[in-house]
């Protein structure tokens, strides 16, 4: 009896090899990979390639000498940064202004969202939302010009103060303490409406049955807010607060650059404006690069810590 030289068919397809599986996976995702590729290239070109310039922070950099021939100074720029009171004041200014913005930028949107959530007239509610969102889309170049006119010694605000309270005009943008107040309040005014979106979305996700049960138990609107609304918002408050820590050294270059002047450098100068003035205006490229590198390293550490805290306390994660 002659036997067949080919194996009998078992009715099942042979298992794919590891190489075939990888090839199939690549084929399925090639379109998505092609869509990501331009963004990846731009990120590498504009975010990673310029990191070569970090070496400037350790050199007495001269543009006409380049990286290779500029004198190496090691950590001298960093020592000068931390041993000079004027330079440390810039760091403190940044921390103070950014911290005030962080707290105000968390409380104001939360309060606004809670108040707007109680409005039952839909048309009025939508109108208010639109009005408070608008400042977010205006640049600080425009708003800076408006504030400079309104807060000048003969501006609208001082005219109103003189007419109503018969007091001397206040030099809002020439006094360091008043300058900080103006910076923080104007930033909150510009951003609180847009920042309230996330809280309004969280409020919409609260189970209505909780409020119905509270009404049955005789709880009023204020009691419902304290017992249901605010506890339900605590996780998103933790997320917003912790993620904002990553930007604690970003006190708002655009805003302060358009508002400040030499009279308020001692209280209003922040790291970004300091780097701009020292590096691009005065030509101290090495020292300004060192200050920028210090800010970037601290910011990176804070961002990592913020994401860890958000995951630990609010179970929030991106990856």
PDB file of C-alpha atoms in Angstrom:
ATOM      1  CA  UNK A   1       0.000   0.000   0.000  1.00  0.00           C
ATOM      2  CA  UNK A   2       1.474   3.334  -1.063  1.00  0.00           C
ATOM      3  CA  UNK A   3       1.471   6.089   1.542  1.00  0.00           C
ATOM      4  CA  UNK A   4       1.162   9.756   0.723  1.00  0.00           C
ATOM      5  CA  UNK A   5       4.307  11.868   1.069  1.00  0.00           C
ATOM      6  CA  UNK A   6       2.301  14.897   2.229  1.00  0.00           C
ATOM      7  CA  UNK A   7       0.988  15.210   5.751  1.00  0.00           C
ATOM      8  CA  UNK A   8      -2.714  14.661   6.213  1.00  0.00           C
ATOM      9  CA  UNK A   9      -4.836  17.761   6.582  1.00  0.00           C
ATOM     10  CA  UNK A  10      -6.016  18.199  10.150  1.00  0.00           C
ATOM     11  CA  UNK A  11      -8.651  20.816   9.312  1.00  0.00           C
ATOM     12  CA  UNK A  12      -6.890  23.603  11.260  1.00  0.00           C
ATOM     13  CA  UNK A  13      -4.751  26.492  10.015  1.00  0.00           C
ATOM     14  CA  UNK A  14      -1.124  26.525  11.131  1.00  0.00           C
ATOM     15  CA  UNK A  15      -0.205  29.015  13.890  1.00  0.00           C
ATOM     16  CA  UNK A  16       1.315  32.291  12.698  1.00  0.00           C
ATOM     17  CA  UNK A  17       4.959  32.843  13.459  1.00  0.00           C
ATOM     18  CA  UNK A  18       6.112  35.741  15.631  1.00  0.00           C
ATOM     19  CA  UNK A  19       7.430  37.595  12.571  1.00  0.00           C
ATOM     20  CA  UNK A  20       4.095  37.234  10.784  1.00  0.00           C
ATOM     21  CA  UNK A  21       2.231  38.549  13.834  1.00  0.00           C
ATOM     22  CA  UNK A  22       4.467  41.617  14.016  1.00  0.00           C
ATOM     23  CA  UNK A  23       4.067  42.233  10.282  1.00  0.00           C
ATOM     24  CA  UNK A  24       0.281  42.002  10.614  1.00  0.00           C
ATOM     25  CA  UNK A  25       0.214  44.400  13.548  1.00  0.00           C
ATOM     26  CA  UNK A  26       2.381  46.917  11.654  1.00  0.00           C
ATOM     27  CA  UNK A  27       0.091  46.664   8.627  1.00  0.00           C
ATOM     28  CA  UNK A  28      -2.974  47.376  10.754  1.00  0.00           C
ATOM     29  CA  UNK A  29      -1.486  50.463  12.404  1.00  0.00           C
ATOM     30  CA  UNK A  30       0.510  51.904   9.507  1.00  0.00           C
ATOM     31  CA  UNK A  31      -2.139  54.550   8.754  1.00  0.00           C
ATOM     32  CA  UNK A  32      -2.184  55.760  12.369  1.00  0.00           C
ATOM     33  CA  UNK A  33       1.609  55.746  12.501  1.00  0.00           C
ATOM     34  CA  UNK A  34       1.727  57.866   9.346  1.00  0.00           C
ATOM     35  CA  UNK A  35      -0.616  60.403  10.962  1.00  0.00           C
ATOM     36  CA  UNK A  36       1.601  60.651  14.051  1.00  0.00           C
ATOM     37  CA  UNK A  37       4.841  60.917  12.070  1.00  0.00           C
ATOM     38  CA  UNK A  38       4.642  64.673  11.201  1.00  0.00           C
ATOM     39  CA  UNK A  39       3.983  65.588  14.829  1.00  0.00           C
ATOM     40  CA  UNK A  40       6.844  63.327  15.918  1.00  0.00           C
ATOM     41  CA  UNK A  41       9.229  64.971  13.461  1.00  0.00           C
ATOM     42  CA  UNK A  42       8.218  68.467  14.591  1.00  0.00           C
ATOM     43  CA  UNK A  43       8.676  67.477  18.234  1.00  0.00           C
ATOM     44  CA  UNK A  44      12.160  66.113  17.568  1.00  0.00           C
ATOM     45  CA  UNK A  45      13.198  69.150  15.519  1.00  0.00           C
ATOM     46  CA  UNK A  46      11.815  71.858  17.799  1.00  0.00           C
ATOM     47  CA  UNK A  47      11.927  70.183  21.234  1.00  0.00           C
ATOM     48  CA  UNK A  48      14.829  67.734  21.308  1.00  0.00           C
ATOM     49  CA  UNK A  49      17.371  69.044  18.806  1.00  0.00           C
ATOM     50  CA  UNK A  50      17.551  72.470  20.547  1.00  0.00           C
ATOM     51  CA  UNK A  51      18.458  70.680  23.781  1.00  0.00           C
ATOM     52  CA  UNK A  52      22.008  70.617  22.433  1.00  0.00           C
ATOM     53  CA  UNK A  53      22.079  74.277  23.451  1.00  0.00           C
ATOM     54  CA  UNK A  54      22.018  73.259  27.124  1.00  0.00           C
ATOM     55  CA  UNK A  55      25.800  73.293  26.947  1.00  0.00           C
ATOM     56  CA  UNK A  56      25.603  77.115  26.829  1.00  0.00           C
ATOM     57  CA  UNK A  57      24.641  77.073  30.519  1.00  0.00           C
ATOM     58  CA  UNK A  58      28.131  75.815  31.323  1.00  0.00           C
ATOM     59  CA  UNK A  59      30.046  78.163  29.039  1.00  0.00           C
ATOM     60  CA  UNK A  60      30.886  81.821  28.680  1.00  0.00           C
ATOM     61  CA  UNK A  61      29.127  81.577  25.365  1.00  0.00           C
ATOM     62  CA  UNK A  62      30.041  83.925  22.537  1.00  0.00           C
ATOM     63  CA  UNK A  63      27.946  83.573  19.347  1.00  0.00           C
ATOM     64  CA  UNK A  64      30.944  84.289  17.106  1.00  0.00           C
ATOM     65  CA  UNK A  65      32.940  81.500  18.788  1.00  0.00           C
ATOM     66  CA  UNK A  66      30.214  78.876  18.889  1.00  0.00           C
ATOM     67  CA  UNK A  67      29.897  75.885  21.212  1.00  0.00           C
ATOM     68  CA  UNK A  68      33.312  74.457  20.455  1.00  0.00           C
ATOM     69  CA  UNK A  69      35.480  77.529  21.149  1.00  0.00           C
ATOM     70  CA  UNK A  70      33.570  79.329  23.919  1.00  0.00           C
ATOM     71  CA  UNK A  71      35.264  79.190  27.324  1.00  0.00           C
ATOM     72  CA  UNK A  72      34.026  76.489  29.693  1.00  0.00           C
ATOM     73  CA  UNK A  73      32.987  77.891  33.106  1.00  0.00           C
ATOM     74  CA  UNK A  74      31.353  74.835  34.666  1.00  0.00           C
ATOM     75  CA  UNK A  75      28.851  75.695  37.405  1.00  0.00           C
ATOM     76  CA  UNK A  76      29.865  79.333  37.769  1.00  0.00           C
ATOM     77  CA  UNK A  77      26.572  80.618  36.357  1.00  0.00           C
ATOM     78  CA  UNK A  78      24.568  78.532  38.824  1.00  0.00           C
ATOM     79  CA  UNK A  79      26.716  79.724  41.729  1.00  0.00           C
ATOM     80  CA  UNK A  80      26.144  83.301  40.671  1.00  0.00           C
ATOM     81  CA  UNK A  81      22.394  82.647  40.477  1.00  0.00           C
ATOM     82  CA  UNK A  82      22.123  81.250  43.999  1.00  0.00           C
ATOM     83  CA  UNK A  83      24.649  83.563  45.666  1.00  0.00           C
ATOM     84  CA  UNK A  84      23.196  86.849  44.407  1.00  0.00           C
ATOM     85  CA  UNK A  85      20.184  88.214  46.343  1.00  0.00           C
ATOM     86  CA  UNK A  86      18.843  90.073  43.293  1.00  0.00           C
ATOM     87  CA  UNK A  87      18.755  86.854  41.288  1.00  0.00           C
ATOM     88  CA  UNK A  88      17.124  84.857  44.081  1.00  0.00           C
ATOM     89  CA  UNK A  89      14.479  87.566  44.377  1.00  0.00           C
ATOM     90  CA  UNK A  90      13.416  86.725  40.823  1.00  0.00           C
ATOM     91  CA  UNK A  91      12.853  83.104  41.855  1.00  0.00           C
ATOM     92  CA  UNK A  92      10.841  84.191  44.891  1.00  0.00           C
ATOM     93  CA  UNK A  93       8.766  86.557  42.767  1.00  0.00           C
ATOM     94  CA  UNK A  94       7.975  83.699  40.410  1.00  0.00           C
ATOM     95  CA  UNK A  95       6.950  81.375  43.233  1.00  0.00           C
ATOM     96  CA  UNK A  96       4.805  84.000  44.956  1.00  0.00           C
ATOM     97  CA  UNK A  97       2.965  85.156  41.833  1.00  0.00           C
ATOM     98  CA  UNK A  98       2.505  81.621  40.475  1.00  0.00           C
ATOM     99  CA  UNK A  99       1.257  80.332  43.852  1.00  0.00           C
ATOM    100  CA  UNK A 100      -1.283  83.145  44.124  1.00  0.00           C
ATOM    101  CA  UNK A 101      -2.446  82.429  40.589  1.00  0.00           C
ATOM    102  CA  UNK A 102      -2.690  78.710  41.350  1.00  0.00           C
ATOM    103  CA  UNK A 103      -4.883  79.222  44.424  1.00  0.00           C
ATOM    104  CA  UNK A 104      -7.045  81.900  42.813  1.00  0.00           C
ATOM    105  CA  UNK A 105      -7.260  79.947  39.570  1.00  0.00           C
ATOM    106  CA  UNK A 106      -8.646  76.968  41.489  1.00  0.00           C
ATOM    107  CA  UNK A 107     -11.071  78.735  43.821  1.00  0.00           C
ATOM    108  CA  UNK A 108     -12.601  81.245  41.363  1.00  0.00           C
ATOM    109  CA  UNK A 109     -13.656  78.681  38.702  1.00  0.00           C
ATOM    110  CA  UNK A 110     -14.997  76.366  41.392  1.00  0.00           C
ATOM    111  CA  UNK A 111     -17.133  79.063  43.013  1.00  0.00           C
ATOM    112  CA  UNK A 112     -18.344  80.310  39.639  1.00  0.00           C
ATOM    113  CA  UNK A 113     -19.289  76.782  38.541  1.00  0.00           C
ATOM    114  CA  UNK A 114     -21.214  76.185  41.781  1.00  0.00           C
ATOM    115  CA  UNK A 115     -23.125  79.464  41.410  1.00  0.00           C
ATOM    116  CA  UNK A 116     -23.830  78.967  37.710  1.00  0.00           C
ATOM    117  CA  UNK A 117     -25.045  75.433  38.394  1.00  0.00           C
ATOM    118  CA  UNK A 118     -27.821  76.875  40.558  1.00  0.00           C
ATOM    119  CA  UNK A 119     -29.161  79.051  37.731  1.00  0.00           C
ATOM    120  CA  UNK A 120     -32.323  77.549  36.256  1.00  0.00           C
ATOM    121  CA  UNK A 121     -32.958  80.042  33.434  1.00  0.00           C
ATOM    122  CA  UNK A 122     -31.161  78.434  30.492  1.00  0.00           C
ATOM    123  CA  UNK A 123     -30.926  81.541  28.315  1.00  0.00           C
ATOM    124  CA  UNK A 124     -29.390  83.602  31.095  1.00  0.00           C
ATOM    125  CA  UNK A 125     -27.037  80.757  31.991  1.00  0.00           C
ATOM    126  CA  UNK A 126     -25.744  80.433  28.409  1.00  0.00           C
ATOM    127  CA  UNK A 127     -25.322  84.198  28.104  1.00  0.00           C
ATOM    128  CA  UNK A 128     -23.243  84.378  31.287  1.00  0.00           C
ATOM    129  CA  UNK A 129     -21.092  81.440  30.165  1.00  0.00           C
ATOM    130  CA  UNK A 130     -20.386  83.105  26.841  1.00  0.00           C
ATOM    131  CA  UNK A 131     -19.440  86.417  28.447  1.00  0.00           C
ATOM    132  CA  UNK A 132     -17.012  84.909  30.954  1.00  0.00           C
ATOM    133  CA  UNK A 133     -15.393  82.662  28.309  1.00  0.00           C
ATOM    134  CA  UNK A 134     -14.541  85.533  25.964  1.00  0.00           C
ATOM    135  CA  UNK A 135     -11.530  87.014  27.844  1.00  0.00           C
ATOM    136  CA  UNK A 136      -9.713  83.681  27.554  1.00  0.00           C
ATOM    137  CA  UNK A 137      -9.492  84.115  23.779  1.00  0.00           C
ATOM    138  CA  UNK A 138      -7.984  87.612  23.957  1.00  0.00           C
ATOM    139  CA  UNK A 139      -4.201  87.907  23.934  1.00  0.00           C
ATOM    140  CA  UNK A 140      -2.294  89.685  26.685  1.00  0.00           C
ATOM    141  CA  UNK A 141      -1.112  92.191  24.089  1.00  0.00           C
ATOM    142  CA  UNK A 142      -4.696  93.450  23.797  1.00  0.00           C
ATOM    143  CA  UNK A 143      -5.583  93.097  27.467  1.00  0.00           C
ATOM    144  CA  UNK A 144      -2.249  94.609  28.510  1.00  0.00           C
ATOM    145  CA  UNK A 145      -2.980  97.749  26.515  1.00  0.00           C
ATOM    146  CA  UNK A 146      -6.454  97.979  28.046  1.00  0.00           C
ATOM    147  CA  UNK A 147      -5.120  97.558  31.586  1.00  0.00           C
ATOM    148  CA  UNK A 148      -2.345 100.097  31.038  1.00  0.00           C
ATOM    149  CA  UNK A 149      -4.940 102.683  30.041  1.00  0.00           C
ATOM    150  CA  UNK A 150      -7.414 101.831  32.786  1.00  0.00           C
ATOM    151  CA  UNK A 151      -4.867 101.607  35.624  1.00  0.00           C
ATOM    152  CA  UNK A 152      -2.726 104.618  34.767  1.00  0.00           C
ATOM    153  CA  UNK A 153      -2.629 107.591  37.127  1.00  0.00           C
ATOM    154  CA  UNK A 154      -5.268 109.335  35.012  1.00  0.00           C
ATOM    155  CA  UNK A 155      -7.043 106.167  33.968  1.00  0.00           C
ATOM    156  CA  UNK A 156     -10.654 105.173  34.474  1.00  0.00           C
ATOM    157  CA  UNK A 157     -10.065 103.313  37.752  1.00  0.00           C
ATOM    158  CA  UNK A 158      -8.219 106.176  39.432  1.00  0.00           C
ATOM    159  CA  UNK A 159     -10.766 108.695  38.204  1.00  0.00           C
ATOM    160  CA  UNK A 160     -13.523 106.603  39.759  1.00  0.00           C
ATOM    161  CA  UNK A 161     -11.611 106.285  43.062  1.00  0.00           C
ATOM    162  CA  UNK A 162     -11.034 110.036  43.226  1.00  0.00           C
ATOM    163  CA  UNK A 163     -14.661 110.822  42.389  1.00  0.00           C
ATOM    164  CA  UNK A 164     -16.212 108.283  44.755  1.00  0.00           C
ATOM    165  CA  UNK A 165     -13.823 108.257  47.719  1.00  0.00           C
ATOM    166  CA  UNK A 166     -11.829 111.465  47.219  1.00  0.00           C
ATOM    167  CA  UNK A 167      -8.492 109.665  47.622  1.00  0.00           C
ATOM    168  CA  UNK A 168      -5.163 110.135  45.925  1.00  0.00           C
ATOM    169  CA  UNK A 169      -4.636 108.203  42.670  1.00  0.00           C
ATOM    170  CA  UNK A 170      -3.011 104.800  43.149  1.00  0.00           C
ATOM    171  CA  UNK A 171       0.071 103.925  41.085  1.00  0.00           C
ATOM    172  CA  UNK A 172      -1.134 100.384  40.351  1.00  0.00           C
ATOM    173  CA  UNK A 173       1.550  99.494  37.792  1.00  0.00           C
ATOM    174  CA  UNK A 174       4.383 101.430  39.439  1.00  0.00           C
ATOM    175  CA  UNK A 175       4.178  99.963  42.945  1.00  0.00           C
ATOM    176  CA  UNK A 176       5.479  96.424  43.339  1.00  0.00           C
ATOM    177  CA  UNK A 177       2.853  95.280  45.850  1.00  0.00           C
ATOM    178  CA  UNK A 178      -0.037  96.670  43.808  1.00  0.00           C
ATOM    179  CA  UNK A 179       1.524  95.228  40.662  1.00  0.00           C
ATOM    180  CA  UNK A 180       1.319  91.699  42.067  1.00  0.00           C
ATOM    181  CA  UNK A 181      -2.341  92.220  42.968  1.00  0.00           C
ATOM    182  CA  UNK A 182      -3.102  93.499  39.460  1.00  0.00           C
ATOM    183  CA  UNK A 183      -1.279  90.570  37.841  1.00  0.00           C
ATOM    184  CA  UNK A 184      -3.077  87.935  39.906  1.00  0.00           C
ATOM    185  CA  UNK A 185      -6.564  89.449  39.705  1.00  0.00           C
ATOM    186  CA  UNK A 186      -6.353  90.148  35.978  1.00  0.00           C
ATOM    187  CA  UNK A 187      -5.168  86.602  35.307  1.00  0.00           C
ATOM    188  CA  UNK A 188      -8.028  85.156  37.366  1.00  0.00           C
ATOM    189  CA  UNK A 189     -10.516  87.395  35.561  1.00  0.00           C
ATOM    190  CA  UNK A 190      -9.197  86.277  32.183  1.00  0.00           C
ATOM    191  CA  UNK A 191      -9.136  82.538  32.854  1.00  0.00           C
ATOM    192  CA  UNK A 192     -11.764  81.679  35.491  1.00  0.00           C
ATOM    193  CA  UNK A 193     -14.608  81.303  32.980  1.00  0.00           C
ATOM    194  CA  UNK A 194     -12.677  78.909  30.780  1.00  0.00           C
ATOM    195  CA  UNK A 195     -11.337  77.066  33.817  1.00  0.00           C
ATOM    196  CA  UNK A 196     -14.891  76.506  35.084  1.00  0.00           C
ATOM    197  CA  UNK A 197     -15.665  74.231  32.128  1.00  0.00           C
ATOM    198  CA  UNK A 198     -14.116  71.193  33.782  1.00  0.00           C
ATOM    199  CA  UNK A 199     -16.048  71.798  37.007  1.00  0.00           C
ATOM    200  CA  UNK A 200     -19.330  72.298  35.122  1.00  0.00           C
ATOM    201  CA  UNK A 201     -18.703  69.008  33.329  1.00  0.00           C
ATOM    202  CA  UNK A 202     -18.105  67.285  36.669  1.00  0.00           C
ATOM    203  CA  UNK A 203     -21.283  68.804  38.101  1.00  0.00           C
ATOM    204  CA  UNK A 204     -23.264  67.446  35.152  1.00  0.00           C
ATOM    205  CA  UNK A 205     -21.994  63.964  35.992  1.00  0.00           C
ATOM    206  CA  UNK A 206     -23.301  63.889  39.565  1.00  0.00           C
ATOM    207  CA  UNK A 207     -26.131  61.399  40.032  1.00  0.00           C
ATOM    208  CA  UNK A 208     -29.440  63.334  40.343  1.00  0.00           C
ATOM    209  CA  UNK A 209     -30.773  60.608  42.635  1.00  0.00           C
ATOM    210  CA  UNK A 210     -28.459  61.895  45.357  1.00  0.00           C
ATOM    211  CA  UNK A 211     -30.167  65.300  45.307  1.00  0.00           C
ATOM    212  CA  UNK A 212     -33.620  63.687  45.238  1.00  0.00           C
ATOM    213  CA  UNK A 213     -32.754  61.597  48.281  1.00  0.00           C
ATOM    214  CA  UNK A 214     -31.423  64.680  50.053  1.00  0.00           C
ATOM    215  CA  UNK A 215     -34.648  66.591  49.331  1.00  0.00           C
ATOM    216  CA  UNK A 216     -36.675  63.723  50.761  1.00  0.00           C
ATOM    217  CA  UNK A 217     -34.570  63.975  53.921  1.00  0.00           C
ATOM    218  CA  UNK A 218     -35.357  67.700  54.107  1.00  0.00           C
ATOM    219  CA  UNK A 219     -31.968  69.078  52.995  1.00  0.00           C
ATOM    220  CA  UNK A 220     -31.967  72.568  51.477  1.00  0.00           C
ATOM    221  CA  UNK A 221     -29.876  73.731  48.523  1.00  0.00           C
ATOM    222  CA  UNK A 222     -27.045  74.913  50.760  1.00  0.00           C
ATOM    223  CA  UNK A 223     -26.977  71.611  52.649  1.00  0.00           C
ATOM    224  CA  UNK A 224     -27.043  69.690  49.374  1.00  0.00           C
ATOM    225  CA  UNK A 225     -24.080  71.718  48.136  1.00  0.00           C
ATOM    226  CA  UNK A 226     -22.008  70.914  51.223  1.00  0.00           C
ATOM    227  CA  UNK A 227     -23.056  67.270  51.517  1.00  0.00           C
ATOM    228  CA  UNK A 228     -23.222  66.210  47.841  1.00  0.00           C
ATOM    229  CA  UNK A 229     -21.839  68.726  45.349  1.00  0.00           C
ATOM    230  CA  UNK A 230     -18.536  69.690  46.973  1.00  0.00           C
ATOM    231  CA  UNK A 231     -17.592  66.099  48.020  1.00  0.00           C
ATOM    232  CA  UNK A 232     -18.320  64.954  44.466  1.00  0.00           C
ATOM    233  CA  UNK A 233     -15.964  67.628  43.109  1.00  0.00           C
ATOM    234  CA  UNK A 234     -13.069  66.804  45.443  1.00  0.00           C
ATOM    235  CA  UNK A 235     -11.417  64.288  43.035  1.00  0.00           C
ATOM    236  CA  UNK A 236     -11.387  66.756  40.122  1.00  0.00           C
ATOM    237  CA  UNK A 237     -10.212  69.516  42.470  1.00  0.00           C
ATOM    238  CA  UNK A 238      -7.273  67.315  43.477  1.00  0.00           C
ATOM    239  CA  UNK A 239      -6.464  66.593  39.825  1.00  0.00           C
ATOM    240  CA  UNK A 240      -6.595  70.264  38.785  1.00  0.00           C
ATOM    241  CA  UNK A 241      -4.612  71.393  41.835  1.00  0.00           C
ATOM    242  CA  UNK A 242      -1.862  68.802  41.573  1.00  0.00           C
ATOM    243  CA  UNK A 243      -1.443  69.186  37.819  1.00  0.00           C
ATOM    244  CA  UNK A 244      -1.154  72.944  38.295  1.00  0.00           C
ATOM    245  CA  UNK A 245       1.912  72.336  40.478  1.00  0.00           C
ATOM    246  CA  UNK A 246       3.838  71.460  37.340  1.00  0.00           C
ATOM    247  CA  UNK A 247       3.432  75.065  36.179  1.00  0.00           C
ATOM    248  CA  UNK A 248       4.404  76.678  39.475  1.00  0.00           C
ATOM    249  CA  UNK A 249       7.440  78.309  37.823  1.00  0.00           C
ATOM    250  CA  UNK A 250       5.389  79.588  34.870  1.00  0.00           C
ATOM    251  CA  UNK A 251       4.018  82.811  36.282  1.00  0.00           C
ATOM    252  CA  UNK A 252       2.902  84.136  32.891  1.00  0.00           C
ATOM    253  CA  UNK A 253       5.539  85.699  30.643  1.00  0.00           C
ATOM    254  CA  UNK A 254       3.059  87.218  28.167  1.00  0.00           C
ATOM    255  CA  UNK A 255       1.074  88.957  30.875  1.00  0.00           C
ATOM    256  CA  UNK A 256       3.939  90.350  32.917  1.00  0.00           C
ATOM    257  CA  UNK A 257       6.009  91.335  29.895  1.00  0.00           C
ATOM    258  CA  UNK A 258       3.140  93.497  28.649  1.00  0.00           C
ATOM    259  CA  UNK A 259       2.463  95.085  32.072  1.00  0.00           C
ATOM    260  CA  UNK A 260       5.731  95.479  33.966  1.00  0.00           C
ATOM    261  CA  UNK A 261       8.340  98.234  33.925  1.00  0.00           C
ATOM    262  CA  UNK A 262      11.607  99.067  35.646  1.00  0.00           C
ATOM    263  CA  UNK A 263       9.825 100.362  38.749  1.00  0.00           C
ATOM    264  CA  UNK A 264       8.467  96.946  39.690  1.00  0.00           C
ATOM    265  CA  UNK A 265      11.418  94.687  38.880  1.00  0.00           C
ATOM    266  CA  UNK A 266      11.956  94.003  42.588  1.00  0.00           C
ATOM    267  CA  UNK A 267       8.445  92.556  43.050  1.00  0.00           C
ATOM    268  CA  UNK A 268       7.221  91.752  39.544  1.00  0.00           C
ATOM    269  CA  UNK A 269      10.195  90.326  37.653  1.00  0.00           C
ATOM    270  CA  UNK A 270       9.841  86.562  37.103  1.00  0.00           C
ATOM    271  CA  UNK A 271      12.211  83.936  35.725  1.00  0.00           C
ATOM    272  CA  UNK A 272      10.938  84.132  32.142  1.00  0.00           C
ATOM    273  CA  UNK A 273      11.124  87.925  31.888  1.00  0.00           C
ATOM    274  CA  UNK A 274      14.487  87.877  33.674  1.00  0.00           C
ATOM    275  CA  UNK A 275      15.880  85.359  31.169  1.00  0.00           C
ATOM    276  CA  UNK A 276      14.548  87.417  28.268  1.00  0.00           C
ATOM    277  CA  UNK A 277      16.066  90.652  29.571  1.00  0.00           C
ATOM    278  CA  UNK A 278      19.421  89.184  30.617  1.00  0.00           C
ATOM    279  CA  UNK A 279      19.826  86.888  27.635  1.00  0.00           C
ATOM    280  CA  UNK A 280      18.413  88.701  24.624  1.00  0.00           C
ATOM    281  CA  UNK A 281      18.726  92.324  25.744  1.00  0.00           C
ATOM    282  CA  UNK A 282      21.988  92.252  27.722  1.00  0.00           C
ATOM    283  CA  UNK A 283      23.589  89.415  25.762  1.00  0.00           C
ATOM    284  CA  UNK A 284      24.497  87.234  28.801  1.00  0.00           C
ATOM    285  CA  UNK A 285      23.634  84.033  26.977  1.00  0.00           C
ATOM    286  CA  UNK A 286      25.403  81.618  29.313  1.00  0.00           C
ATOM    287  CA  UNK A 287      23.850  82.947  32.504  1.00  0.00           C
ATOM    288  CA  UNK A 288      20.352  83.190  31.009  1.00  0.00           C
ATOM    289  CA  UNK A 289      20.671  79.600  29.736  1.00  0.00           C
ATOM    290  CA  UNK A 290      21.652  78.476  33.232  1.00  0.00           C
ATOM    291  CA  UNK A 291      18.588  80.167  34.730  1.00  0.00           C
ATOM    292  CA  UNK A 292      16.369  78.611  32.076  1.00  0.00           C
ATOM    293  CA  UNK A 293      17.893  75.172  32.676  1.00  0.00           C
ATOM    294  CA  UNK A 294      17.320  75.516  36.418  1.00  0.00           C
ATOM    295  CA  UNK A 295      13.670  76.360  35.788  1.00  0.00           C
ATOM    296  CA  UNK A 296      13.241  73.461  33.369  1.00  0.00           C
ATOM    297  CA  UNK A 297      14.734  70.897  35.759  1.00  0.00           C
ATOM    298  CA  UNK A 298      12.602  72.084  38.676  1.00  0.00           C
ATOM    299  CA  UNK A 299       9.521  72.169  36.443  1.00  0.00           C
ATOM    300  CA  UNK A 300      10.178  68.615  35.250  1.00  0.00           C
ATOM    301  CA  UNK A 301      10.495  67.347  38.819  1.00  0.00           C
ATOM    302  CA  UNK A 302       7.278  69.124  39.820  1.00  0.00           C
ATOM    303  CA  UNK A 303       5.376  67.742  36.828  1.00  0.00           C
ATOM    304  CA  UNK A 304       6.438  64.176  37.640  1.00  0.00           C
ATOM    305  CA  UNK A 305       5.530  64.687  41.305  1.00  0.00           C
ATOM    306  CA  UNK A 306       2.176  66.238  40.342  1.00  0.00           C
ATOM    307  CA  UNK A 307       1.203  63.300  38.158  1.00  0.00           C
ATOM    308  CA  UNK A 308       2.206  60.877  40.894  1.00  0.00           C
ATOM    309  CA  UNK A 309       0.086  62.781  43.403  1.00  0.00           C
ATOM    310  CA  UNK A 310      -2.870  62.934  41.009  1.00  0.00           C
ATOM    311  CA  UNK A 311      -2.678  59.167  40.528  1.00  0.00           C
ATOM    312  CA  UNK A 312      -2.329  58.502  44.245  1.00  0.00           C
ATOM    313  CA  UNK A 313      -5.069  60.790  45.551  1.00  0.00           C
ATOM    314  CA  UNK A 314      -7.516  60.927  42.609  1.00  0.00           C
ATOM    315  CA  UNK A 315      -6.657  57.785  40.607  1.00  0.00           C
ATOM    316  CA  UNK A 316      -5.909  60.002  37.594  1.00  0.00           C
ATOM    317  CA  UNK A 317      -3.402  58.882  35.010  1.00  0.00           C
ATOM    318  CA  UNK A 318      -2.637  59.628  31.377  1.00  0.00           C
ATOM    319  CA  UNK A 319      -0.710  56.483  30.509  1.00  0.00           C
TER     320      UNK A 319
END
